Amino acid sequence: MKASEERVGDQNNMPTEKPEQTRLDVGDSSRLLNGWRLRSVTLSIALAMFLVNIEVSIVATSLVSIVNDLQGFDRIGWVVTSYLITYTSLIIIWSKFSNAFGRKTCMICTLFIFVAFSGGCGGSQSMTQLIICRAFQGIGAAGCVSLGLTIAYEMVPQHDYPKYAAILSSVSALGSLVGPLIGGAFSERVSWRWIFLINVPFGFAVCILLLVSIPNGFPYQGQEISHSRTGVRDSPLASARSLDILGSFCLLGASLLLVTALLEAGATFTWRSAPTISLFTLSGILWIAFLLQECHLSRSRYKITEPIFPWEFFKNRAWMGTLLLSMFSGAPYIVAIIDIPQRFQTFGVNEFGAGVRLIPFNLLIALGAVVVNIIAGKSRIPPIFLLLVGVVCQVIGVCLLSSITTTTTVPSAIYAYQILTGLGIGIMFGLCLVLPPAVIDNKDFALCAGAVLQFRVFGGALGLAVASTVGNNYITTQLQHLLPPDQLSLVLKSTGATSLLPEPVRHRVIEILVHSYNQRMRVLIGFTAAQLIALAMLWRRPQISLVRNDSTASNPNLAGDDGDEASSHANTN
């Protein structure tokens, strides 16, 4: 092993180890998996990501049954958002924890948390209990997705990234595809509680599979490679001291307070009330504190504590563009899988039927992610042009979804709108997973993979919070002059209360509900259009490419001054 390292160092005319370097050598084949281990770990990661992603969409067709049972339509947004807040805030944090305590240990730990609180969700007796358990369920989900993608990066060579990105993207999209069907079937024929309880047996089975298949010490098995910047392998306790606890607290607190303010303003509190202003103010202070903390740690001469979001990220225009693309594409995905089934259920379609009608959207996300990775991996088309196609599809699709005005039934054209929007989202999801190695130095696979996913989920949580606020404010404003306070309260707690209203009033209430969905969709026009700005940040001459140049691959010295970029397989045509 040492001899091979010396040969690699001589060939590249540079030392094999850098004291300030924390990344794995992507050219070191000793860390790669093969045979039964590769197949078993791939299956384990795929199943874990399937279970996690299904939890976002499986709730979509079950929300009506949940809020009817637990009496809390005015808090319906929290059933999804409480999951997304912790999911959003902890993806990068779990990535950093895995550097200290190991990929295998953290992956199993996160899956166990997810499974345990899935059981708690299934046993909840109130909306408060369900929201709290969903928040803890999101903690486990964040680690499952972040570490699953990290392990996938580290177990295969770089030229296999598009293939594995296609596999994981399609698995995630499959979860979104079957989630509404499973949720609708359980809610209609058994109980909504089984949409959570089903995770328990399958989750424990995946835990056992991960325990058996992932090598101990992965991806450092058989290597003397440091977990830290000192060049010496630290103990887990010493590595834990390098975690950015303050930055993690600021990131979690800022995200939580911001989403809370957006969800509660206009519902529990007025926009100009002291609680709303306080939430926004405290969130802003924590965001500033987070940025100052990351800047301080990144520029400190003594690298004792490692930042969870290095300041160098802000200086890399292409990398920030990738993160913003991931964030802005998360909003239409989350809002659409919640709103489309509810739109159908407003007109009397049952839960399972609403899930069936969401198939075109989720199917095109899966197909889009797979096809775009095949095209990107086999052709020399720069990703920026493929991403532009995805953005255009999303903008047009969302505009069309926000234009539905019929108040007696859902037009069949909605399926074409779903196909167009889903295709655009699938393209974005698929490419954002494979872009990081092409635009940044691979100092930390875990951090980079976690950042892409964290921005996506944060965008989804932010988009859902804004859309829910706009929709709820519209409904309250329109209905307060139409219904007495007691009937308005019933409608806000459960859409099923509309069946108790007299016919002329009932028709008007349904009309208002339909228009509220359009109001929520119009919020997404801004999120999708903003992707054009993020896309412009990826523009360079020559363009970024995911296909390796043979000359650069065969002779790393051709990279010249861009050695870091070449070493991470960032190639341009």
Coordinates of C-alpha atoms in Angstrom, one line a residue:
M1 CA 0.0 0.0 0.0
K2 CA 2.8 2.5 0.9
A3 CA 4.7 1.6 -2.2
S4 CA 1.7 2.3 -4.4
E5 CA 1.2 5.6 -2.6
E6 CA 4.8 6.6 -3.3
R7 CA 4.3 5.7 -7.0
V8 CA 1.2 7.9 -7.2
G9 CA 3.1 10.7 -5.5
D10 CA 6.0 10.5 -7.9
Q11 CA 3.8 10.4 -10.9
N12 CA 1.9 13.5 -9.9
N13 CA 5.1 15.2 -8.6
M14 CA 3.5 16.1 -5.3
P15 CA 3.3 14.5 -1.9
T16 CA 0.8 11.9 -1.3
E17 CA -0.6 13.5 1.9
K18 CA -1.4 17.0 2.7
P19 CA -1.5 17.9 6.4
E20 CA -4.4 20.3 5.8
Q21 CA -6.4 17.8 3.6
T22 CA -9.4 15.9 4.9
R23 CA -10.6 14.3 1.8
L24 CA -10.1 10.7 0.6
D25 CA -7.9 10.2 -2.5
V26 CA -10.5 9.4 -5.1
G27 CA -7.9 7.4 -7.0
D28 CA -7.3 5.0 -4.1
S29 CA -9.1 1.8 -5.1
S30 CA -8.6 0.3 -1.6
R31 CA -11.6 2.2 -0.3
L32 CA -14.0 1.0 -3.1
L33 CA -16.4 -1.9 -2.6
N34 CA -17.1 -4.7 -4.9
G35 CA -18.9 -8.1 -5.1
W36 CA -21.5 -8.9 -2.6
R37 CA -20.6 -6.0 -0.3
L38 CA -21.2 -3.5 -3.1
R39 CA -24.6 -5.0 -4.1
S40 CA -25.7 -5.3 -0.4
V41 CA -24.7 -1.7 0.5
T42 CA -26.3 -0.4 -2.6
L43 CA -29.6 -2.2 -1.7
S44 CA -29.4 -1.0 1.9
I45 CA -28.9 2.6 0.9
A46 CA -31.6 2.4 -1.7
L47 CA -34.1 1.0 0.9
A48 CA -33.1 3.6 3.5
M49 CA -33.6 6.4 1.1
F50 CA -36.8 4.9 -0.2
L51 CA -38.3 4.8 3.4
V52 CA -37.2 8.4 4.1
N53 CA -38.5 9.8 0.9
I54 CA -41.8 8.0 1.1
E55 CA -42.5 9.8 4.4
V56 CA -42.8 13.1 2.6
S57 CA -45.3 11.9 0.0
I58 CA -47.1 9.2 1.9
V59 CA -48.6 11.9 4.2
A60 CA -49.9 13.9 1.2
T61 CA -53.0 11.8 0.7
S62 CA -53.4 11.0 4.4
L63 CA -53.5 14.6 5.7
V64 CA -57.3 14.9 5.5
S65 CA -57.8 11.7 7.5
I66 CA -55.1 12.7 10.0
V67 CA -56.6 16.2 10.7
N68 CA -60.1 14.8 10.7
D69 CA -59.1 12.3 13.4
L70 CA -56.9 14.6 15.5
Q71 CA -58.9 17.8 14.8
G72 CA -56.3 20.2 13.6
F73 CA -56.7 21.5 10.0
D74 CA -55.3 24.9 11.1
R75 CA -52.0 23.0 11.9
I76 CA -52.0 20.8 8.9
G77 CA -48.8 22.5 7.6
W78 CA -46.9 21.4 10.7
V79 CA -47.4 17.7 10.0
V80 CA -45.1 18.0 7.0
T81 CA -43.0 21.0 8.0
S82 CA -42.0 19.7 11.4
Y83 CA -40.4 16.8 9.6
L84 CA -38.8 19.1 7.0
I85 CA -37.3 21.5 9.6
T86 CA -35.1 19.0 11.4
Y87 CA -34.5 17.2 8.1
T88 CA -33.4 20.5 6.7
S89 CA -31.2 21.7 9.5
L90 CA -29.3 18.5 10.4
I91 CA -28.2 17.0 7.0
I92 CA -24.8 18.7 7.1
I93 CA -24.5 18.2 10.8
W94 CA -24.9 14.4 10.4
S95 CA -22.3 14.6 7.7
K96 CA -19.8 16.2 10.1
F97 CA -20.7 13.7 12.8
S98 CA -19.9 10.8 10.5
N99 CA -16.4 12.2 10.1
A100 CA -15.9 11.9 13.8
F101 CA -17.7 8.7 14.6
G102 CA -17.7 6.8 11.3
R103 CA -20.1 6.3 8.4
K104 CA -21.3 2.9 9.5
T105 CA -22.1 3.9 13.1
C106 CA -23.8 7.1 12.2
M107 CA -25.8 5.5 9.3
I108 CA -27.2 2.8 11.6
C109 CA -27.9 5.3 14.4
T110 CA -29.8 7.7 12.1
L111 CA -31.9 4.9 10.7
F112 CA -32.7 3.6 14.2
I113 CA -33.9 7.1 15.2
F114 CA -36.0 7.3 12.1
V115 CA -37.6 3.9 12.8
A116 CA -38.2 4.6 16.5
F117 CA -40.0 7.8 16.0
S118 CA -42.0 6.5 13.1
G119 CA -43.5 4.2 15.6
G120 CA -44.1 7.2 17.8
C121 CA -46.0 9.0 15.0
G122 CA -48.2 5.9 14.5
G123 CA -49.1 5.9 18.1
S124 CA -49.8 9.7 18.5
Q125 CA -53.1 10.7 20.1
S126 CA -53.0 14.4 19.4
M127 CA -51.6 16.8 16.8
T128 CA -49.0 18.0 19.2
Q129 CA -47.7 14.5 19.8
L130 CA -47.6 13.8 16.1
I131 CA -45.8 17.1 15.3
I132 CA -43.1 16.4 17.9
C133 CA -42.6 12.8 16.7
R134 CA -42.4 14.0 13.1
A135 CA -39.7 16.4 14.1
F136 CA -37.6 13.6 15.7
Q137 CA -38.4 11.4 12.7
G138 CA -36.8 14.1 10.5
I139 CA -33.6 14.0 12.6
G140 CA -33.1 10.4 11.6
A141 CA -34.2 11.0 8.0
A142 CA -31.6 13.7 7.6
G143 CA -28.8 11.3 8.5
C144 CA -30.2 8.5 6.3
V145 CA -30.2 10.6 3.1
S146 CA -27.0 12.5 3.8
L147 CA -24.9 9.5 4.7
G148 CA -26.5 7.3 2.1
L149 CA -25.4 9.6 -0.6
T150 CA -22.0 10.0 1.0
I151 CA -21.4 6.3 1.2
A152 CA -22.5 6.0 -2.5
Y153 CA -19.9 8.6 -3.5
E154 CA -17.2 6.8 -1.5
M155 CA -17.8 3.2 -2.5
V156 CA -17.5 3.5 -6.3
P157 CA -15.1 5.2 -8.7
Q158 CA -16.0 8.7 -10.1
H159 CA -17.0 7.5 -13.5
D160 CA -19.8 5.5 -11.9
Y161 CA -21.3 8.6 -10.2
P162 CA -24.0 9.3 -12.9
K163 CA -25.1 5.6 -12.7
Y164 CA -25.5 5.6 -8.9
A165 CA -27.0 9.1 -9.0
A166 CA -29.6 7.7 -11.4
I167 CA -30.2 4.7 -9.1
L168 CA -30.7 6.8 -6.0
S169 CA -32.7 9.5 -7.7
S170 CA -35.0 6.9 -9.2
V171 CA -35.4 5.2 -5.8
S172 CA -36.2 8.5 -4.1
A173 CA -38.7 9.3 -6.9
L174 CA -40.2 5.8 -6.6
G175 CA -40.8 6.6 -2.9
S176 CA -42.6 9.7 -3.9
L177 CA -44.5 7.8 -6.6
V178 CA -45.9 4.9 -4.4
G179 CA -46.1 7.0 -1.2
P180 CA -49.5 8.6 -2.0
L181 CA -50.9 5.3 -3.2
I182 CA -49.8 3.5 0.0
G183 CA -51.0 6.4 2.2
G184 CA -54.3 6.6 0.5
A185 CA -54.9 2.8 0.7
F186 CA -54.0 2.6 4.4
S187 CA -56.1 5.7 5.3
E188 CA -59.1 4.4 3.4
R189 CA -59.0 0.7 4.3
V190 CA -57.0 0.3 7.5
S191 CA -55.8 3.5 9.4
W192 CA -53.6 6.4 8.7
R193 CA -51.4 5.3 11.5
W194 CA -50.0 2.5 9.4
I195 CA -48.3 5.0 7.1
F196 CA -45.8 5.4 9.9
L197 CA -45.9 2.0 11.5
I198 CA -44.9 0.3 8.3
N199 CA -41.4 1.8 8.6
V200 CA -40.7 -0.2 11.8
P201 CA -40.2 -3.7 10.5
F202 CA -38.6 -2.6 7.2
G203 CA -36.4 -0.1 8.9
F204 CA -35.0 -2.7 11.4
A205 CA -34.3 -5.1 8.5
V206 CA -32.3 -2.4 6.7
C207 CA -30.4 -1.8 10.0
I208 CA -29.3 -5.4 10.1
L209 CA -28.3 -5.4 6.4
L210 CA -26.2 -2.3 6.9
L211 CA -24.5 -3.8 10.0
V212 CA -23.5 -6.8 8.0
S213 CA -22.5 -5.3 4.7
I214 CA -20.7 -2.0 5.4
P215 CA -17.0 -2.7 6.4
N216 CA -15.9 -1.5 9.8
G217 CA -14.1 1.8 9.5
F218 CA -15.5 2.5 6.0
P219 CA -14.2 4.3 4.0
Y220 CA -10.9 4.2 5.8
Q221 CA -10.7 0.4 6.1
G222 CA -7.1 -0.7 6.0
Q223 CA -5.8 2.9 5.7
E224 CA -4.0 5.3 8.0
I225 CA -6.0 8.3 6.9
S226 CA -6.9 11.0 9.3
H227 CA -10.4 12.1 10.2
S228 CA -9.0 15.5 11.1
R229 CA -6.8 18.2 9.6
T230 CA -3.8 17.3 11.6
G231 CA -2.7 14.4 9.6
V232 CA -3.0 12.0 12.6
R233 CA -5.9 9.8 13.2
D234 CA -7.9 11.1 16.2
S235 CA -10.0 9.2 18.6
P236 CA -13.8 9.7 18.2
L237 CA -13.9 11.9 21.3
A238 CA -11.1 14.1 20.0
S239 CA -12.7 14.3 16.6
A240 CA -16.0 15.2 18.3
R241 CA -14.3 18.2 19.8
S242 CA -13.7 19.6 16.3
L243 CA -17.5 19.7 15.6
D244 CA -18.9 23.2 15.1
I245 CA -21.5 23.0 17.9
L246 CA -22.2 26.7 17.9
G247 CA -22.6 26.9 14.1
S248 CA -25.0 23.8 14.2
F249 CA -27.1 25.4 17.0
C250 CA -27.3 28.7 15.0
L251 CA -28.3 26.9 11.8
L252 CA -31.0 24.8 13.5
G253 CA -32.4 27.7 15.4
A254 CA -32.4 30.1 12.5
S255 CA -34.2 27.6 10.2
L256 CA -36.7 26.6 12.9
L257 CA -37.6 30.2 13.8
L258 CA -37.9 31.4 10.2
V259 CA -40.3 28.5 9.2
T260 CA -42.3 28.9 12.4
A261 CA -42.8 32.6 11.8
L262 CA -43.9 32.0 8.2
L263 CA -46.3 29.2 9.2
E264 CA -47.9 30.9 12.3
A265 CA -48.1 34.5 10.9
G266 CA -51.7 35.1 9.8
A267 CA -52.9 31.9 11.5
T268 CA -51.9 31.9 15.2
F269 CA -50.5 35.5 15.2
T270 CA -51.0 38.5 13.1
W271 CA -48.2 39.7 10.8
R272 CA -47.6 42.8 12.9
S273 CA -47.9 41.1 16.3
A274 CA -45.0 41.0 18.8
P275 CA -44.5 37.2 18.5
T276 CA -44.2 37.3 14.7
I277 CA -41.8 40.2 14.8
S278 CA -39.8 38.5 17.5
L279 CA -39.5 35.3 15.6
F280 CA -38.3 37.0 12.4
T281 CA -35.8 39.1 14.4
L282 CA -34.4 36.2 16.4
S283 CA -34.1 34.2 13.2
G284 CA -32.2 37.0 11.5
I285 CA -29.8 37.3 14.4
L286 CA -29.1 33.6 14.4
W287 CA -28.5 33.6 10.6
I288 CA -26.0 36.5 11.0
A289 CA -24.3 34.6 14.0
F290 CA -24.1 31.5 11.8
L291 CA -22.3 33.4 9.0
L292 CA -19.9 35.1 11.4
Q293 CA -19.1 31.8 13.1
E294 CA -18.4 30.0 9.8
C295 CA -16.3 33.0 8.6
H296 CA -14.3 33.0 11.9
L297 CA -13.6 29.3 11.8
S298 CA -12.7 29.2 8.2
R299 CA -10.1 32.0 8.6
S300 CA -8.8 30.9 11.9
R301 CA -5.1 30.0 12.0
Y302 CA -5.8 27.2 14.5
K303 CA -8.0 24.6 12.8
I304 CA -9.3 23.1 16.0
T305 CA -13.0 23.3 15.1
E306 CA -14.0 22.6 11.6
P307 CA -16.8 24.8 10.1
I308 CA -19.9 23.0 9.0
F309 CA -20.2 25.3 6.0
P310 CA -16.7 26.5 5.1
W311 CA -16.4 30.1 4.0
E312 CA -14.7 28.9 0.8
F313 CA -18.0 27.7 -0.4
F314 CA -19.3 31.3 -0.6
K315 CA -16.3 32.2 -2.9
N316 CA -17.1 29.4 -5.4
R317 CA -19.7 30.8 -7.8
A318 CA -20.5 27.5 -9.5
W319 CA -20.8 25.7 -6.2
M320 CA -23.2 28.3 -4.7
G321 CA -25.2 28.2 -8.0
T322 CA -25.5 24.4 -7.6
L323 CA -26.8 24.8 -4.0
L324 CA -29.3 27.5 -4.9
L325 CA -30.6 25.3 -7.8
S326 CA -31.1 22.5 -5.4
M327 CA -32.9 24.8 -2.9
F328 CA -35.2 26.5 -5.4
S329 CA -36.2 23.1 -7.0
G330 CA -37.2 21.7 -3.6
A331 CA -40.1 24.1 -3.2
P332 CA -42.2 23.1 -6.2
Y333 CA -41.7 19.4 -5.4
I334 CA -42.9 19.6 -1.8
V335 CA -45.8 21.9 -2.4
A336 CA -47.0 20.0 -5.5
I337 CA -47.1 16.6 -3.8
I338 CA -49.2 18.2 -1.0
D339 CA -51.5 20.4 -3.0
I340 CA -52.4 18.2 -6.0
P341 CA -53.9 15.3 -3.9
Q342 CA -55.8 17.8 -1.7
R343 CA -57.2 19.5 -4.8
F344 CA -58.7 16.2 -5.9
Q345 CA -60.0 15.4 -2.4
T346 CA -61.8 18.7 -2.3
F347 CA -64.1 17.4 -5.0
G348 CA -64.8 14.1 -3.2
V349 CA -62.0 11.9 -4.6
N350 CA -60.9 9.4 -1.9
E351 CA -57.4 9.1 -0.6
F352 CA -56.3 6.3 -2.8
G353 CA -57.8 7.9 -5.9
A354 CA -56.0 11.1 -5.1
G355 CA -52.7 9.2 -4.9
V356 CA -53.4 7.5 -8.3
R357 CA -53.9 10.9 -9.8
L358 CA -50.5 12.0 -8.6
I359 CA -48.7 9.3 -10.5
P360 CA -47.8 11.4 -13.6
F361 CA -46.0 13.9 -11.5
N362 CA -43.8 11.5 -9.5
L363 CA -43.3 9.1 -12.5
L364 CA -41.8 12.0 -14.5
I365 CA -39.5 13.0 -11.7
A366 CA -38.1 9.5 -11.6
L367 CA -37.8 9.3 -15.4
G368 CA -36.3 12.7 -15.7
A369 CA -33.6 12.0 -13.1
V370 CA -32.6 8.7 -14.7
V371 CA -32.7 10.0 -18.3
V372 CA -30.8 13.2 -17.7
N373 CA -28.0 11.3 -15.9
I374 CA -27.8 8.8 -18.8
I375 CA -27.5 11.8 -21.2
A376 CA -25.0 13.6 -19.0
G377 CA -22.9 10.5 -18.5
K378 CA -22.8 9.4 -22.1
S379 CA -22.7 12.7 -24.0
R380 CA -20.7 15.8 -24.0
I381 CA -23.7 18.1 -23.5
P382 CA -22.7 20.6 -20.7
P383 CA -25.0 20.2 -17.7
I384 CA -26.0 23.9 -17.8
F385 CA -28.0 23.3 -21.0
L386 CA -29.8 20.3 -19.5
L387 CA -30.5 22.3 -16.4
L388 CA -32.0 25.1 -18.5
V389 CA -34.5 22.6 -20.0
G390 CA -35.4 21.6 -16.4
V391 CA -36.0 25.2 -15.3
V392 CA -38.1 26.0 -18.3
C393 CA -40.3 23.0 -17.8
Q394 CA -40.8 23.8 -14.2
V395 CA -41.7 27.5 -14.8
I396 CA -44.3 26.6 -17.5
G397 CA -45.7 23.7 -15.5
V398 CA -46.2 25.7 -12.3
C399 CA -47.8 28.6 -14.2
L400 CA -50.3 26.2 -15.8
L401 CA -51.1 24.5 -12.4
S402 CA -51.8 28.0 -11.0
S403 CA -54.3 28.8 -13.8
I404 CA -56.9 26.1 -13.0
T405 CA -60.2 28.0 -12.3
T406 CA -62.9 25.3 -12.5
T407 CA -64.8 25.0 -9.2
T408 CA -66.9 21.9 -10.0
T409 CA -64.2 19.3 -11.0
V410 CA -60.5 19.0 -11.7
P411 CA -59.8 19.3 -15.5
S412 CA -58.0 16.5 -17.2
A413 CA -55.3 19.0 -18.4
I414 CA -53.8 18.8 -14.9
Y415 CA -52.1 15.6 -15.8
A416 CA -50.2 17.3 -18.6
Y417 CA -49.3 20.0 -16.2
Q418 CA -48.0 17.4 -13.7
I419 CA -45.9 15.7 -16.5
L420 CA -44.2 19.0 -17.5
T421 CA -43.5 20.1 -13.9
G422 CA -42.3 16.6 -12.8
L423 CA -40.0 16.3 -15.8
G424 CA -38.3 19.7 -14.9
I425 CA -37.9 18.8 -11.2
G426 CA -36.5 15.3 -12.1
I427 CA -33.9 16.9 -14.3
M428 CA -32.8 19.3 -11.5
F429 CA -32.8 16.5 -8.9
G430 CA -30.7 14.2 -11.0
L431 CA -28.0 16.6 -12.1
C432 CA -27.7 18.4 -8.7
L433 CA -26.5 15.1 -7.2
V434 CA -23.6 14.6 -9.6
L435 CA -22.5 18.3 -10.0
P436 CA -20.6 18.7 -6.7
P437 CA -17.5 16.7 -7.7
A438 CA -17.4 18.8 -10.9
V439 CA -17.5 22.2 -9.3
I440 CA -15.6 21.9 -6.0
D441 CA -12.5 20.4 -4.5
N442 CA -13.5 17.0 -2.9
K443 CA -12.2 17.9 0.6
D444 CA -15.2 16.3 2.2
F445 CA -17.6 14.1 0.4
A446 CA -19.9 14.0 3.4
L447 CA -20.1 17.8 3.7
C448 CA -20.7 18.3 -0.1
A449 CA -23.4 15.6 -0.4
G450 CA -25.1 16.9 2.7
A451 CA -25.1 20.5 1.6
V452 CA -26.9 19.7 -1.7
L453 CA -29.6 17.7 0.1
Q454 CA -29.9 20.2 2.9
F455 CA -30.5 23.1 0.6
R456 CA -33.1 21.1 -1.4
V457 CA -35.1 20.2 1.7
F458 CA -34.7 23.7 3.2
G459 CA -36.1 25.1 -0.1
G460 CA -39.0 22.7 0.3
A461 CA -39.7 23.7 3.9
L462 CA -39.4 27.4 3.0
G463 CA -41.6 27.0 -0.1
L464 CA -44.2 25.1 1.9
A465 CA -44.2 27.6 4.7
V466 CA -44.7 30.6 2.4
A467 CA -47.3 28.8 0.3
S468 CA -49.2 27.6 3.5
T469 CA -49.2 31.2 4.8
V470 CA -50.5 32.6 1.6
G471 CA -53.2 29.9 1.3
N472 CA -54.3 30.1 4.9
N473 CA -54.5 33.9 4.9
Y474 CA -56.6 33.8 1.7
I475 CA -59.0 31.2 3.1
T476 CA -59.4 33.1 6.4
T477 CA -59.9 36.5 4.8
Q478 CA -62.5 35.1 2.4
L479 CA -64.4 32.9 4.8
Q480 CA -64.6 35.2 7.8
H481 CA -67.3 37.3 6.1
L482 CA -69.2 34.2 4.8
L483 CA -69.2 31.8 7.9
P484 CA -69.9 32.4 11.5
P485 CA -66.9 31.9 13.8
D486 CA -67.9 28.4 14.9
Q487 CA -68.4 27.1 11.4
L488 CA -65.2 28.8 10.2
S489 CA -63.3 27.1 13.0
L490 CA -64.7 23.7 11.9
V491 CA -63.7 24.3 8.3
L492 CA -60.2 25.3 9.4
K493 CA -59.9 22.1 11.5
S494 CA -61.2 19.8 8.8
T495 CA -62.2 20.1 5.2
G496 CA -64.7 17.4 5.8
A497 CA -66.8 20.0 7.6
T498 CA -67.8 21.5 4.2
S499 CA -70.2 18.6 3.8
L500 CA -72.2 19.9 6.8
L501 CA -72.8 23.3 5.2
P502 CA -75.9 24.2 3.2
E503 CA -75.5 23.9 -0.5
P504 CA -75.1 27.5 -1.7
V505 CA -72.6 28.2 1.1
R506 CA -70.9 24.9 0.5
H507 CA -70.3 25.7 -3.2
R508 CA -68.8 29.1 -2.3
V509 CA -66.5 27.5 0.3
I510 CA -65.2 24.9 -2.2
E511 CA -64.7 27.7 -4.7
I512 CA -62.5 29.6 -2.1
L513 CA -60.6 26.4 -1.3
V514 CA -59.9 25.9 -5.1
H515 CA -58.6 29.5 -5.5
S516 CA -56.4 29.1 -2.4
Y517 CA -54.6 26.2 -4.2
N518 CA -54.0 28.6 -7.1
Q519 CA -52.6 31.2 -4.7
R520 CA -50.2 28.6 -3.3
M521 CA -49.1 27.6 -6.7
R522 CA -48.4 31.2 -7.7
V523 CA -45.8 31.3 -4.9
L524 CA -43.9 28.6 -6.7
I525 CA -43.6 30.8 -9.9
G526 CA -41.1 32.9 -8.0
F527 CA -39.1 29.9 -6.7
T528 CA -38.9 28.3 -10.2
A529 CA -38.0 31.6 -11.9
A530 CA -35.2 32.2 -9.3
Q531 CA -33.5 29.1 -10.7
L532 CA -32.5 31.1 -13.8
I533 CA -30.4 33.4 -11.6
A534 CA -28.8 30.4 -9.9
L535 CA -28.2 28.8 -13.3
A536 CA -26.4 31.9 -14.5
M537 CA -23.9 31.3 -11.7
L538 CA -22.8 28.0 -13.4
W539 CA -21.9 29.8 -16.6
R540 CA -18.2 29.6 -17.6
R541 CA -16.1 29.3 -20.6
P542 CA -15.5 26.5 -21.3
Q543 CA -18.6 25.0 -19.8
I544 CA -18.6 22.5 -16.9
S545 CA -18.8 18.9 -18.1
L546 CA -19.4 15.6 -16.4
V547 CA -17.6 13.6 -19.1
R548 CA -13.9 13.1 -18.4
N549 CA -11.4 14.2 -21.0
D550 CA -9.2 11.2 -21.9
S551 CA -6.1 13.4 -21.9
T552 CA -6.7 14.7 -18.4
A553 CA -7.6 11.3 -17.1
S554 CA -4.5 9.7 -18.4
N555 CA -2.1 12.4 -17.3
P556 CA -3.1 14.3 -14.2
N557 CA -0.2 16.8 -14.7
L558 CA -2.1 18.3 -17.6
A559 CA -4.3 20.0 -14.9
G560 CA -1.6 22.5 -14.3
D561 CA -2.6 25.1 -11.8
D562 CA -6.1 23.7 -11.5
G563 CA -4.8 20.5 -9.8
D564 CA -7.4 20.6 -7.1
E565 CA -10.2 20.7 -9.7
A566 CA -8.7 17.9 -11.7
S567 CA -8.1 15.8 -8.7
S568 CA -11.8 16.0 -8.0
H569 CA -12.6 15.1 -11.6
A570 CA -13.9 18.5 -12.4
N571 CA -13.5 18.6 -16.2
T572 CA -14.4 21.1 -18.8
N573 CA -14.8 20.7 -22.5

